[in-house]
Structure formats: structure tokens, C-alpha cells
mmCIF file of C-alpha atoms in Angstrom:
data_model
loop_
_atom_site.group_PDB
_atom_site.id
_atom_site.type_symbol
_atom_site.label_atom_id
_atom_site.label_comp_id
_atom_site.label_asym_id
_atom_site.label_seq_id
_atom_site.Cartn_x
_atom_site.Cartn_y
_atom_site.Cartn_z
ATOM 1 C CA MET A 30 71.324 119.109 115.748
ATOM 2 C CA ASP A 31 71.893 120.154 119.368
ATOM 3 C CA GLN A 32 73.067 117.905 122.177
ATOM 4 C CA GLN A 33 69.463 116.902 122.938
ATOM 5 C CA GLU A 34 69.005 115.666 119.355
ATOM 6 C CA ILE A 35 72.101 113.478 119.305
ATOM 7 C CA PRO A 36 70.800 109.885 119.385
ATOM 8 C CA ARG A 37 71.963 107.809 122.342
ATOM 9 C CA PRO A 38 72.448 105.007 121.450
ATOM 10 C CA MET A 39 72.768 105.357 117.686
ATOM 11 C CA ARG A 40 72.079 103.049 114.754
ATOM 12 C CA ALA A 41 75.066 101.518 112.994
ATOM 13 C CA ALA A 42 75.749 98.768 110.487
ATOM 14 C CA VAL A 43 78.373 96.633 112.168
ATOM 15 C CA LEU A 44 80.891 94.215 110.653
ATOM 16 C CA THR A 45 80.852 91.268 113.056
ATOM 17 C CA ARG A 46 83.580 89.082 111.496
ATOM 18 C CA HIS A 47 85.180 88.230 108.166
ATOM 19 C CA GLY A 48 82.786 86.631 105.698
ATOM 20 C CA GLY A 49 80.015 87.372 103.215
ATOM 21 C CA PRO A 50 77.433 90.199 103.265
ATOM 22 C CA GLU A 51 75.542 88.352 105.982
ATOM 23 C CA VAL A 52 78.198 89.300 108.571
ATOM 24 C CA VAL A 53 77.008 92.936 108.389
ATOM 25 C CA GLU A 54 74.361 93.584 111.075
ATOM 26 C CA LEU A 55 72.252 96.627 111.963
ATOM 27 C CA ARG A 56 72.605 97.357 115.676
ATOM 28 C CA ASP A 57 72.088 100.016 118.310
ATOM 29 C CA VAL A 58 75.545 100.940 119.607
ATOM 30 C CA PRO A 59 76.891 103.526 122.062
ATOM 31 C CA THR A 60 77.150 107.011 120.593
ATOM 32 C CA PRO A 61 80.829 107.973 120.243
ATOM 33 C CA GLU A 62 82.203 111.006 122.070
ATOM 34 C CA PRO A 63 84.751 113.339 120.448
ATOM 35 C CA GLY A 64 88.104 113.312 122.163
ATOM 36 C CA THR A 65 90.834 115.922 122.180
ATOM 37 C CA GLY A 66 91.117 117.552 118.770
ATOM 38 C CA GLN A 67 88.136 115.639 117.419
ATOM 39 C CA VAL A 68 84.634 116.469 116.203
ATOM 40 C CA LEU A 69 81.392 114.521 116.065
ATOM 41 C CA VAL A 70 79.839 114.409 112.594
ATOM 42 C CA ARG A 71 76.214 113.633 111.823
ATOM 43 C CA VAL A 72 76.514 111.414 108.754
ATOM 44 C CA GLY A 73 74.526 112.715 105.802
ATOM 45 C CA ALA A 74 75.780 109.977 103.510
ATOM 46 C CA ALA A 75 78.597 107.418 103.380
ATOM 47 C CA GLY A 76 80.034 105.785 100.276
ATOM 48 C CA LEU A 77 80.728 102.083 99.778
ATOM 49 C CA ASN A 78 84.059 100.971 98.298
ATOM 50 C CA ASN A 79 85.903 97.836 97.279
ATOM 51 C CA THR A 80 88.007 98.382 100.399
ATOM 52 C CA ASP A 81 84.882 97.656 102.456
ATOM 53 C CA LEU A 82 84.347 94.380 100.589
ATOM 54 C CA TRP A 83 87.960 93.288 100.838
ATOM 55 C CA THR A 84 88.162 94.200 104.521
ATOM 56 C CA ARG A 85 84.924 92.320 105.184
ATOM 57 C CA GLU A 86 86.347 89.303 103.342
ATOM 58 C CA GLY A 87 89.772 89.673 104.973
ATOM 59 C CA ALA A 88 91.217 89.583 101.469
ATOM 60 C CA TYR A 89 94.310 91.741 101.932
ATOM 61 C CA GLY A 90 96.607 89.036 103.328
ATOM 62 C CA SER A 91 98.271 89.575 106.662
ATOM 63 C CA SER A 92 101.856 89.431 105.381
ATOM 64 C CA ALA A 93 104.042 88.652 102.399
ATOM 65 C CA GLU A 94 104.832 85.307 104.053
ATOM 66 C CA ASP A 95 101.131 84.390 104.319
ATOM 67 C CA PRO A 96 99.273 86.301 101.568
ATOM 68 C CA ASP A 97 96.168 84.121 101.878
ATOM 69 C CA ALA A 98 95.599 84.807 105.579
ATOM 70 C CA ARG A 99 92.491 86.813 106.408
ATOM 71 C CA SER A 100 93.313 90.397 107.227
ATOM 72 C CA GLY A 101 92.229 93.969 106.902
ATOM 73 C CA TRP A 102 94.027 96.655 104.931
ATOM 74 C CA ARG A 103 96.806 97.129 107.485
ATOM 75 C CA GLY A 104 96.486 93.935 109.487
ATOM 76 C CA PRO A 105 93.995 92.291 111.846
ATOM 77 C CA ILE A 106 90.641 94.039 112.323
ATOM 78 C CA ASP A 107 89.030 94.620 115.692
ATOM 79 C CA PHE A 108 85.442 93.332 115.681
ATOM 80 C CA PRO A 109 82.818 94.609 115.832
ATOM 81 C CA ARG A 110 83.836 97.351 113.390
ATOM 82 C CA ILE A 111 81.733 100.073 111.777
ATOM 83 C CA GLN A 112 82.977 100.387 108.199
ATOM 84 C CA GLY A 113 82.586 103.311 105.816
ATOM 85 C CA GLY A 114 85.523 105.566 104.934
ATOM 86 C CA ASP A 115 83.563 108.036 102.781
ATOM 87 C CA VAL A 116 81.681 110.535 104.930
ATOM 88 C CA ALA A 117 79.827 113.747 104.183
ATOM 89 C CA GLY A 118 77.747 115.415 106.855
ATOM 90 C CA GLU A 119 77.514 118.122 109.494
ATOM 91 C CA VAL A 120 79.652 118.724 112.574
ATOM 92 C CA VAL A 121 77.410 118.608 115.653
ATOM 93 C CA ALA A 122 79.912 118.695 118.521
ATOM 94 C CA ALA A 123 83.570 119.503 119.150
ATOM 95 C CA GLY A 124 85.872 117.837 121.644
ATOM 96 C CA PRO A 125 88.497 119.570 123.801
ATOM 97 C CA GLY A 126 90.924 121.576 121.690
ATOM 98 C CA ALA A 127 88.913 121.208 118.477
ATOM 99 C CA PRO A 128 87.762 124.389 116.682
ATOM 100 C CA THR A 129 84.266 125.185 117.925
ATOM 101 C CA ASP A 130 83.516 127.152 114.764
ATOM 102 C CA LEU A 131 83.306 123.832 112.919
ATOM 103 C CA VAL A 132 80.045 123.054 114.729
ATOM 104 C CA GLY A 133 77.168 123.487 112.312
ATOM 105 C CA ARG A 134 79.422 123.356 109.255
ATOM 106 C CA ARG A 135 78.943 120.987 106.350
ATOM 107 C CA VAL A 136 82.055 118.853 105.892
ATOM 108 C CA LEU A 137 83.700 116.272 103.683
ATOM 109 C CA VAL A 138 85.940 113.961 105.702
ATOM 110 C CA ASP A 139 89.407 112.827 104.680
ATOM 111 C CA PRO A 140 89.237 109.058 105.310
ATOM 112 C CA ALA A 141 92.916 108.840 106.224
ATOM 113 C CA THR A 142 92.991 108.837 110.019
ATOM 114 C CA ARG A 143 96.790 108.715 110.069
ATOM 115 C CA TYR A 144 99.585 109.515 107.616
ATOM 116 C CA ASP A 145 103.183 108.349 107.699
ATOM 117 C CA HIS A 146 104.447 111.917 108.221
ATOM 118 C CA ASP A 147 103.123 115.473 108.385
ATOM 119 C CA GLY A 148 104.057 116.706 104.913
ATOM 120 C CA PRO A 149 101.733 117.324 101.941
ATOM 121 C CA GLY A 150 103.101 114.225 100.202
ATOM 122 C CA ALA A 151 102.443 111.826 103.101
ATOM 123 C CA HIS A 152 100.828 108.435 102.549
ATOM 124 C CA PRO A 153 97.844 107.071 104.524
ATOM 125 C CA THR A 154 98.617 104.382 107.080
ATOM 126 C CA HIS A 155 95.182 104.096 108.728
ATOM 127 C CA ILE A 156 91.724 104.725 107.325
ATOM 128 C CA LEU A 157 88.259 105.346 108.660
ATOM 129 C CA GLY A 158 86.166 102.188 108.720
ATOM 130 C CA SER A 159 89.239 99.967 108.949
ATOM 131 C CA GLU A 160 91.523 101.051 111.783
ATOM 132 C CA ALA A 161 88.774 103.203 113.331
ATOM 133 C CA ASP A 162 84.983 103.145 113.235
ATOM 134 C CA GLY A 163 83.573 104.808 110.137
ATOM 135 C CA GLY A 164 80.499 106.296 108.575
ATOM 136 C CA PHE A 165 77.972 103.464 108.265
ATOM 137 C CA ALA A 166 76.236 104.915 111.291
ATOM 138 C CA GLU A 167 74.236 107.939 112.342
ATOM 139 C CA LEU A 168 77.324 109.610 113.825
ATOM 140 C CA VAL A 169 81.087 109.299 113.543
ATOM 141 C CA VAL A 170 84.051 110.830 115.380
ATOM 142 C CA VAL A 171 86.924 112.188 113.262
ATOM 143 C CA ASP A 172 89.976 114.341 113.836
ATOM 144 C CA ALA A 173 89.004 117.977 113.304
ATOM 145 C CA GLU A 174 91.831 118.475 110.824
ATOM 146 C CA ARG A 175 90.281 115.784 108.622
ATOM 147 C CA ALA A 176 86.916 117.565 108.436
ATOM 148 C CA HIS A 177 87.037 119.878 105.393
ATOM 149 C CA VAL A 178 84.357 122.555 105.180
ATOM 150 C CA VAL A 179 82.263 122.374 101.989
ATOM 151 C CA ASP A 180 79.372 124.662 102.951
ATOM 152 C CA GLY A 181 79.022 126.209 99.506
ATOM 153 C CA SER A 182 79.316 123.047 97.428
ATOM 154 C CA PRO A 183 76.509 122.507 94.895
ATOM 155 C CA LEU A 184 76.894 118.755 95.393
ATOM 156 C CA SER A 185 74.441 116.824 97.559
ATOM 157 C CA ASP A 186 75.643 114.827 100.552
ATOM 158 C CA VAL A 187 75.156 111.653 98.497
ATOM 159 C CA GLU A 188 77.377 113.060 95.738
ATOM 160 C CA LEU A 189 79.989 114.317 98.190
ATOM 161 C CA ALA A 190 80.120 110.922 99.884
ATOM 162 C CA ALA A 191 81.042 109.359 96.543
ATOM 163 C CA LEU A 192 84.305 111.316 96.450
ATOM 164 C CA PRO A 193 86.841 110.562 99.200
ATOM 165 C CA ILE A 194 88.208 107.066 98.561
ATOM 166 C CA ALA A 195 87.251 106.445 94.926
ATOM 167 C CA TYR A 196 88.031 109.909 93.596
ATOM 168 C CA GLY A 197 90.917 110.366 96.020
ATOM 169 C CA THR A 198 92.416 107.081 94.824
ATOM 170 C CA ALA A 199 91.871 107.995 91.171
ATOM 171 C CA LEU A 200 93.390 111.438 91.660
ATOM 172 C CA GLY A 201 96.361 109.909 93.465
ATOM 173 C CA MET A 202 96.920 107.514 90.551
ATOM 174 C CA LEU A 203 96.785 110.303 87.971
ATOM 175 C CA GLU A 204 99.144 112.468 90.015
ATOM 176 C CA ARG A 205 101.629 109.645 90.649
ATOM 177 C CA GLY A 206 101.442 108.768 86.965
ATOM 178 C CA HIS A 207 102.047 112.427 86.017
ATOM 179 C CA ALA A 208 99.039 112.353 83.679
ATOM 180 C CA ALA A 209 98.766 115.618 81.769
ATOM 181 C CA ALA A 210 96.751 117.290 79.053
ATOM 182 C CA GLY A 211 97.359 115.596 75.724
ATOM 183 C CA ASP A 212 98.486 112.289 77.252
ATOM 184 C CA THR A 213 96.864 109.029 76.270
ATOM 185 C CA VAL A 214 95.536 107.599 79.526
ATOM 186 C CA VAL A 215 94.158 104.058 79.672
ATOM 187 C CA VAL A 216 91.749 103.233 82.502
ATOM 188 C CA THR A 217 90.981 99.628 83.420
ATOM 189 C CA GLY A 218 87.847 98.674 85.351
ATOM 190 C CA SER A 219 86.380 101.920 84.079
ATOM 191 C CA SER A 220 82.766 101.258 85.083
ATOM 192 C CA GLY A 221 83.645 100.825 88.767
ATOM 193 C CA GLY A 222 83.950 103.535 91.388
ATOM 194 C CA VAL A 223 87.675 104.273 91.040
ATOM 195 C CA GLY A 224 87.737 103.592 87.299
ATOM 196 C CA LEU A 225 84.864 105.927 86.487
ATOM 197 C CA ALA A 226 86.384 108.574 88.746
ATOM 198 C CA ALA A 227 89.671 108.244 86.841
ATOM 199 C CA VAL A 228 87.828 108.644 83.528
ATOM 200 C CA GLN A 229 86.170 111.846 84.736
ATOM 201 C CA LEU A 230 89.298 113.313 86.320
ATOM 202 C CA ALA A 231 91.600 112.429 83.411
ATOM 203 C CA ALA A 232 89.160 113.912 80.910
ATOM 204 C CA ALA A 233 88.871 117.056 83.048
ATOM 205 C CA ARG A 234 92.625 117.624 82.791
ATOM 206 C CA GLY A 235 92.586 117.279 79.005
ATOM 207 C CA ALA A 236 93.907 113.741 78.517
ATOM 208 C CA ARG A 237 92.760 111.396 75.754
ATOM 209 C CA VAL A 238 90.982 108.727 77.763
ATOM 210 C CA VAL A 239 90.810 105.119 76.552
ATOM 211 C CA ALA A 240 88.566 103.139 78.883
ATOM 212 C CA ILE A 241 88.518 99.343 79.181
ATOM 213 C CA THR A 242 85.082 98.060 80.098
ATOM 214 C CA SER A 243 82.447 95.543 79.076
ATOM 215 C CA GLY A 244 80.342 96.500 76.074
ATOM 216 C CA VAL A 245 77.176 96.799 78.134
ATOM 217 C CA HIS A 246 78.715 99.687 80.094
ATOM 218 C CA ALA A 247 80.442 101.454 77.201
ATOM 219 C CA GLU A 248 77.831 104.166 76.678
ATOM 220 C CA GLN A 249 77.847 105.179 80.353
ATOM 221 C CA VAL A 250 81.638 105.248 80.455
ATOM 222 C CA ARG A 251 81.772 107.443 77.355
ATOM 223 C CA ALA A 252 79.218 109.749 78.964
ATOM 224 C CA ALA A 253 81.625 110.133 81.888
ATOM 225 C CA GLY A 254 84.319 111.434 79.542
ATOM 226 C CA ALA A 255 86.035 108.511 77.785
ATOM 227 C CA ASP A 256 87.104 109.277 74.209
ATOM 228 C CA VAL A 257 87.315 105.588 73.286
ATOM 229 C CA THR A 258 86.103 102.400 74.960
ATOM 230 C CA VAL A 259 87.667 98.975 74.521
ATOM 231 C CA ASP A 260 85.472 95.943 75.163
ATOM 232 C CA ARG A 261 87.328 93.588 77.481
ATOM 233 C CA THR A 262 84.912 90.751 76.658
ATOM 234 C CA GLU A 263 85.564 90.588 72.917
ATOM 235 C CA GLY A 264 88.654 89.244 71.127
ATOM 236 C CA ASP A 265 92.250 89.697 72.221
ATOM 237 C CA LEU A 266 92.281 92.580 74.709
ATOM 238 C CA ARG A 267 95.901 93.515 74.080
ATOM 239 C CA GLU A 268 95.341 93.715 70.336
ATOM 240 C CA SER A 269 92.174 95.764 70.817
ATOM 241 C CA LEU A 270 93.989 98.163 73.102
ATOM 242 C CA ALA A 271 96.903 98.465 70.673
ATOM 243 C CA ARG A 272 94.477 99.438 67.894
ATOM 244 C CA ALA A 273 92.894 102.052 70.145
ATOM 245 C CA CYS A 274 96.332 103.494 71.025
ATOM 246 C CA PRO A 275 98.331 103.358 67.772
ATOM 247 C CA GLU A 276 100.921 105.853 69.054
ATOM 248 C CA GLY A 277 101.347 104.121 72.390
ATOM 249 C CA ILE A 278 100.184 104.841 75.926
ATOM 250 C CA ASP A 279 101.500 107.446 78.361
ATOM 251 C CA VAL A 280 99.726 106.313 81.539
ATOM 252 C CA VAL A 281 97.723 103.246 82.563
ATOM 253 C CA VAL A 282 95.425 103.702 85.563
ATOM 254 C CA ASP A 283 94.884 100.098 86.634
ATOM 255 C CA VAL A 284 92.598 98.653 89.298
ATOM 256 C CA VAL A 285 92.510 95.185 87.716
ATOM 257 C CA ALA A 286 96.153 94.036 87.451
ATOM 258 C CA GLY A 287 96.545 90.260 87.030
ATOM 259 C CA PRO A 288 98.144 88.774 83.902
ATOM 260 C CA PHE A 289 97.171 91.775 81.769
ATOM 261 C CA VAL A 290 99.986 93.851 83.274
ATOM 262 C CA ALA A 291 102.665 91.672 81.705
ATOM 263 C CA GLN A 292 100.682 91.218 78.505
ATOM 264 C CA ALA A 293 100.221 94.920 77.800
ATOM 265 C CA LEU A 294 103.224 96.560 79.465
ATOM 266 C CA GLY A 295 104.942 96.786 76.097
ATOM 267 C CA LEU A 296 102.228 99.151 74.831
ATOM 268 C CA LEU A 297 103.601 101.927 77.030
ATOM 269 C CA ARG A 298 105.637 104.567 75.264
ATOM 270 C CA ASP A 299 109.230 105.001 76.404
ATOM 271 C CA GLY A 300 109.002 106.680 79.786
ATOM 272 C CA GLY A 301 105.379 105.618 80.287
ATOM 273 C CA ARG A 302 103.836 104.876 83.678
ATOM 274 C CA TRP A 303 101.649 101.933 84.709
ATOM 275 C CA VAL A 304 99.948 102.802 88.012
ATOM 276 C CA VAL A 305 98.277 100.015 90.022
ATOM 277 C CA ALA A 306 95.785 100.498 92.855
ATOM 278 C CA GLY A 307 93.821 97.258 92.797
ATOM 279 C CA ALA A 308 93.955 93.584 91.913
ATOM 280 C CA LEU A 309 90.487 92.619 90.680
ATOM 281 C CA GLY A 310 92.114 90.412 88.037
ATOM 282 C CA GLY A 311 94.610 88.761 90.402
ATOM 283 C CA HIS A 312 97.394 89.875 92.725
ATOM 284 C CA LEU A 313 100.244 87.832 91.259
ATOM 285 C CA VAL A 314 102.088 89.197 88.218
ATOM 286 C CA GLU A 315 104.951 87.601 86.301
ATOM 287 C CA LEU A 316 106.721 89.916 83.889
ATOM 288 C CA ASP A 317 109.926 90.400 81.953
ATOM 289 C CA VAL A 318 111.703 93.213 83.806
ATOM 290 C CA ARG A 319 113.606 94.108 80.645
ATOM 291 C CA ARG A 320 110.371 95.713 79.436
ATOM 292 C CA LEU A 321 110.763 98.086 82.384
ATOM 293 C CA TYR A 322 114.368 99.198 82.237
ATOM 294 C CA LEU A 323 115.010 99.097 78.492
ATOM 295 C CA ALA A 324 112.070 101.438 77.853
ATOM 296 C CA ASN A 325 112.493 103.516 81.028
ATOM 297 C CA VAL A 326 108.917 102.757 82.038
ATOM 298 C CA ALA A 327 107.668 102.754 85.605
ATOM 299 C CA LEU A 328 105.394 100.300 87.402
ATOM 300 C CA VAL A 329 103.951 102.349 90.260
ATOM 301 C CA GLY A 330 101.954 101.259 93.295
ATOM 302 C CA SER A 331 99.382 103.781 94.472
ATOM 303 C CA THR A 332 97.273 103.630 97.617
ATOM 304 C CA MET A 333 94.671 106.338 98.028
ATOM 305 C CA HIS A 334 95.819 109.954 98.188
ATOM 306 C CA THR A 335 98.202 112.367 99.896
ATOM 307 C CA PRO A 336 96.999 115.367 101.937
ATOM 308 C CA ALA A 337 97.797 117.572 98.943
ATOM 309 C CA HIS A 338 95.738 115.350 96.641
ATOM 310 C CA PHE A 339 92.801 115.506 99.045
ATOM 311 C CA GLU A 340 92.971 119.295 99.244
ATOM 312 C CA THR A 341 92.724 119.350 95.450
ATOM 313 C CA LEU A 342 89.727 117.029 95.588
ATOM 314 C CA VAL A 343 88.002 119.207 98.208
ATOM 315 C CA ASP A 344 88.527 122.268 95.997
ATOM 316 C CA LEU A 345 86.866 120.415 93.116
ATOM 317 C CA ALA A 346 83.984 119.487 95.439
ATOM 318 C CA ARG A 347 83.508 123.054 96.661
ATOM 319 C CA ARG A 348 83.238 124.298 93.082
ATOM 320 C CA GLY A 349 81.253 121.296 91.854
ATOM 321 C CA GLU A 350 83.662 120.877 88.952
ATOM 322 C CA VAL A 351 83.364 117.086 89.020
ATOM 323 C CA ARG A 352 79.918 115.616 89.645
ATOM 324 C CA PRO A 353 80.253 111.997 90.773
ATOM 325 C CA VAL A 354 78.196 109.301 89.115
ATOM 326 C CA VAL A 355 76.020 107.668 91.787
ATOM 327 C CA ALA A 356 74.548 104.346 90.750
ATOM 328 C CA ARG A 357 72.288 103.783 93.746
ATOM 329 C CA ALA A 358 71.619 105.001 97.279
ATOM 330 C CA TYR A 359 70.635 102.654 100.117
ATOM 331 C CA ASP A 360 69.230 102.979 103.594
ATOM 332 C CA LEU A 361 71.653 102.042 106.348
ATOM 333 C CA ALA A 362 69.532 98.963 107.067
ATOM 334 C CA ASP A 363 70.214 97.737 103.531
ATOM 335 C CA LEU A 364 74.026 97.875 103.702
ATOM 336 C CA ALA A 365 74.361 94.094 103.293
ATOM 337 C CA ALA A 366 72.361 94.336 100.056
ATOM 338 C CA ALA A 367 74.658 97.147 98.915
ATOM 339 C CA HIS A 368 77.664 94.886 99.567
ATOM 340 C CA ALA A 369 76.087 92.190 97.410
ATOM 341 C CA ASP A 370 75.309 94.662 94.614
ATOM 342 C CA LEU A 371 78.874 95.988 94.593
ATOM 343 C CA GLU A 372 80.215 92.441 94.415
ATOM 344 C CA GLY A 373 77.959 91.771 91.432
ATOM 345 C CA ARG A 374 79.680 94.541 89.395
ATOM 346 C CA GLY A 375 76.447 95.221 87.524
ATOM 347 C CA LEU A 376 76.077 98.899 88.472
ATOM 348 C CA VAL A 377 78.016 101.802 86.966
ATOM 349 C CA GLY A 378 79.124 104.411 89.483
ATOM 350 C CA LYS A 379 79.176 104.704 93.239
ATOM 351 C CA LEU A 380 76.932 103.050 95.813
ATOM 352 C CA VAL A 381 76.096 105.329 98.728
ATOM 353 C CA VAL A 382 74.379 104.701 102.076
ATOM 354 C CA THR A 383 72.233 107.196 103.996
ATOM 355 C CA PRO A 384 71.478 106.739 107.737
#
């Protein structure tokens, strides 16, 4: 795409306010211009995540003092906002100071627009589609250092766009939980984007994967790499999980949280790690802290990935070593329908939008 082919204005799906899927509108908006150190990316595909739903709903809570206030991930959102943190595409223009040799290259974008420091173990503080306009558009501006070249990847743009947030979050959870070959790793919410990614990534590193899911999704979760599935809809879930893990659990990768944390924490082996990156089952947990310190177990919060984690993910993408499960692809005009489908939890794998 040369300068003459860059659409002006461009199409974008815009979040107009907090609310239901109906607050997402398709509009013509001004085409963004890359600033210093930035590049303009033609979006080949953009993935949809729970973060998009929760930001749209304002479900994060603006502060500990007012957890029910409507807010985005890091605070109030500026409307209108173009969401979409997962972007795969092609660089079509470079701003001042950005490497011009990126133009024409196929890239996978790190959704973290800002980290809390410059080291490889830094944590994201701002993300694309939340604190800055994202990929649910024909074009998006990103910092050049966040655009990772994936020219030789065997993955399609739709598959690549399934990776950044879901697989980055799952990889971050496994790394922070020190999951290793031979460990018993339990994955909650295993049919969702992050959960299924965790199943695939944990299996790829040689762990024994026990996946909690509904029975209707069990076959698809096993196909992704789970050794055992536990049906969350039948019987006492803690007892079922205990039977599936008779020697205890090394790591729990949890996107559900809620009361189950306290109920099942005792199933961890001494020194085990329970890593939380979501609260689909509820954000308030009451537990007996003696179960933590007497067994030397760790309850770990995990948000997305570090720069080092993302480099690892990009390497996997370049080699095609993990092929994401894509449940459905949508046209940009159908983003509101994609929101509704993700809320329904009936699809296994990632939902991806193409402009």
C-alpha cells in the first residue's frame, strides 16, 4: 500500500460510551498519522478479548474505594475510542525517527503501549485499544519498537491476531507460575481465549494439563492439548479436581477466580502457585491465609506479559510452533455481533475481526 492507497478517512468500529454491544458503531474517522518513532500499520486482522468487553462495560472499577464505578483497565476511558489490542498487519508508513526498513514488513504488534520501566521484566501500564486507539480499524499507529517482524511466519494474519493478549497473558501466567515439564498444571476457563492458550502452551512445555471446562467443550479442549478435562457443571468441582490430581497440583492458571480459589487452594502441593489473571467467577475472595503460609504456596496476580515474554511469543509465531484456535472471524462491520458472541461463551477459541 503506497501513500495514495491509504484510505482518508478510514473505517473504524468505535466505542462511543460504556454499555452493551450496541455502543459499538462503525464510522468513518480521520486516518491517524505516525508521530516520532511510530509506524502506521494496515490492519490485516485484530483479535477480540475479554478486556474489550470489560472496558466497554466499564467493569474494572475505578479504584479500591469504589470498585463498582465504571472504568477502563487503568482508569477513565476517552470516548470515542477504537478498541482492539491484538493487531497483525503490514507497516505502510514510518514517522520521523522510525526505521524506514519496517515499511512493507509483516508485523505482529505488542499491545503494551507503555511499560513501567525499560527492562525485560517490565509490566504493561497502558495497552492498545484502551489508553490509545487500537486495531478495530483499517489502520493503526503504534510505536515502531512494538512492531515485531514476522515475515516468514506460516500463520495467517487471522491466526497471528489471536496471539498477543490471550497467548501473551497465558504465557505470562505460566512464566510467573514457573510451570515446567512434568508439572501438573490446572487451567480454569479452558475453552476461552486465555484458557485455551494456556492449555496449548503448557502442553507444549511438557506439563500434565488438567483443564476445567463444561462437558460440551471437553473434546475441543483435549484436542488443544489437555491430558484430562474436569466438567465444572457436574458434581462437586473441588472433589472432581482432587480425583484428577491425586498427587496434588503444582500450578493453577486461573481466569475465573471467585469462591473456587478458597475452596481449592488446599489442593496445591507445598510450594505450589495459584496464578490469577481474571475474575469471571467473581472478584471478591475470602480465604484462610494459613493455607498460604503453612504450605509455602503463592497466590500470584498476573496481568498480560513482560517484554521478554512477548519476545518468546513472537519467536513461537515466527516458527509456527503454536497454531492458535480461531473460533470465528468477523467483518469489521460485525464487531458488535462479535462482542455478543464472546459474551455468550458458546465458542471455543479466539474471535478475530478483519477490516
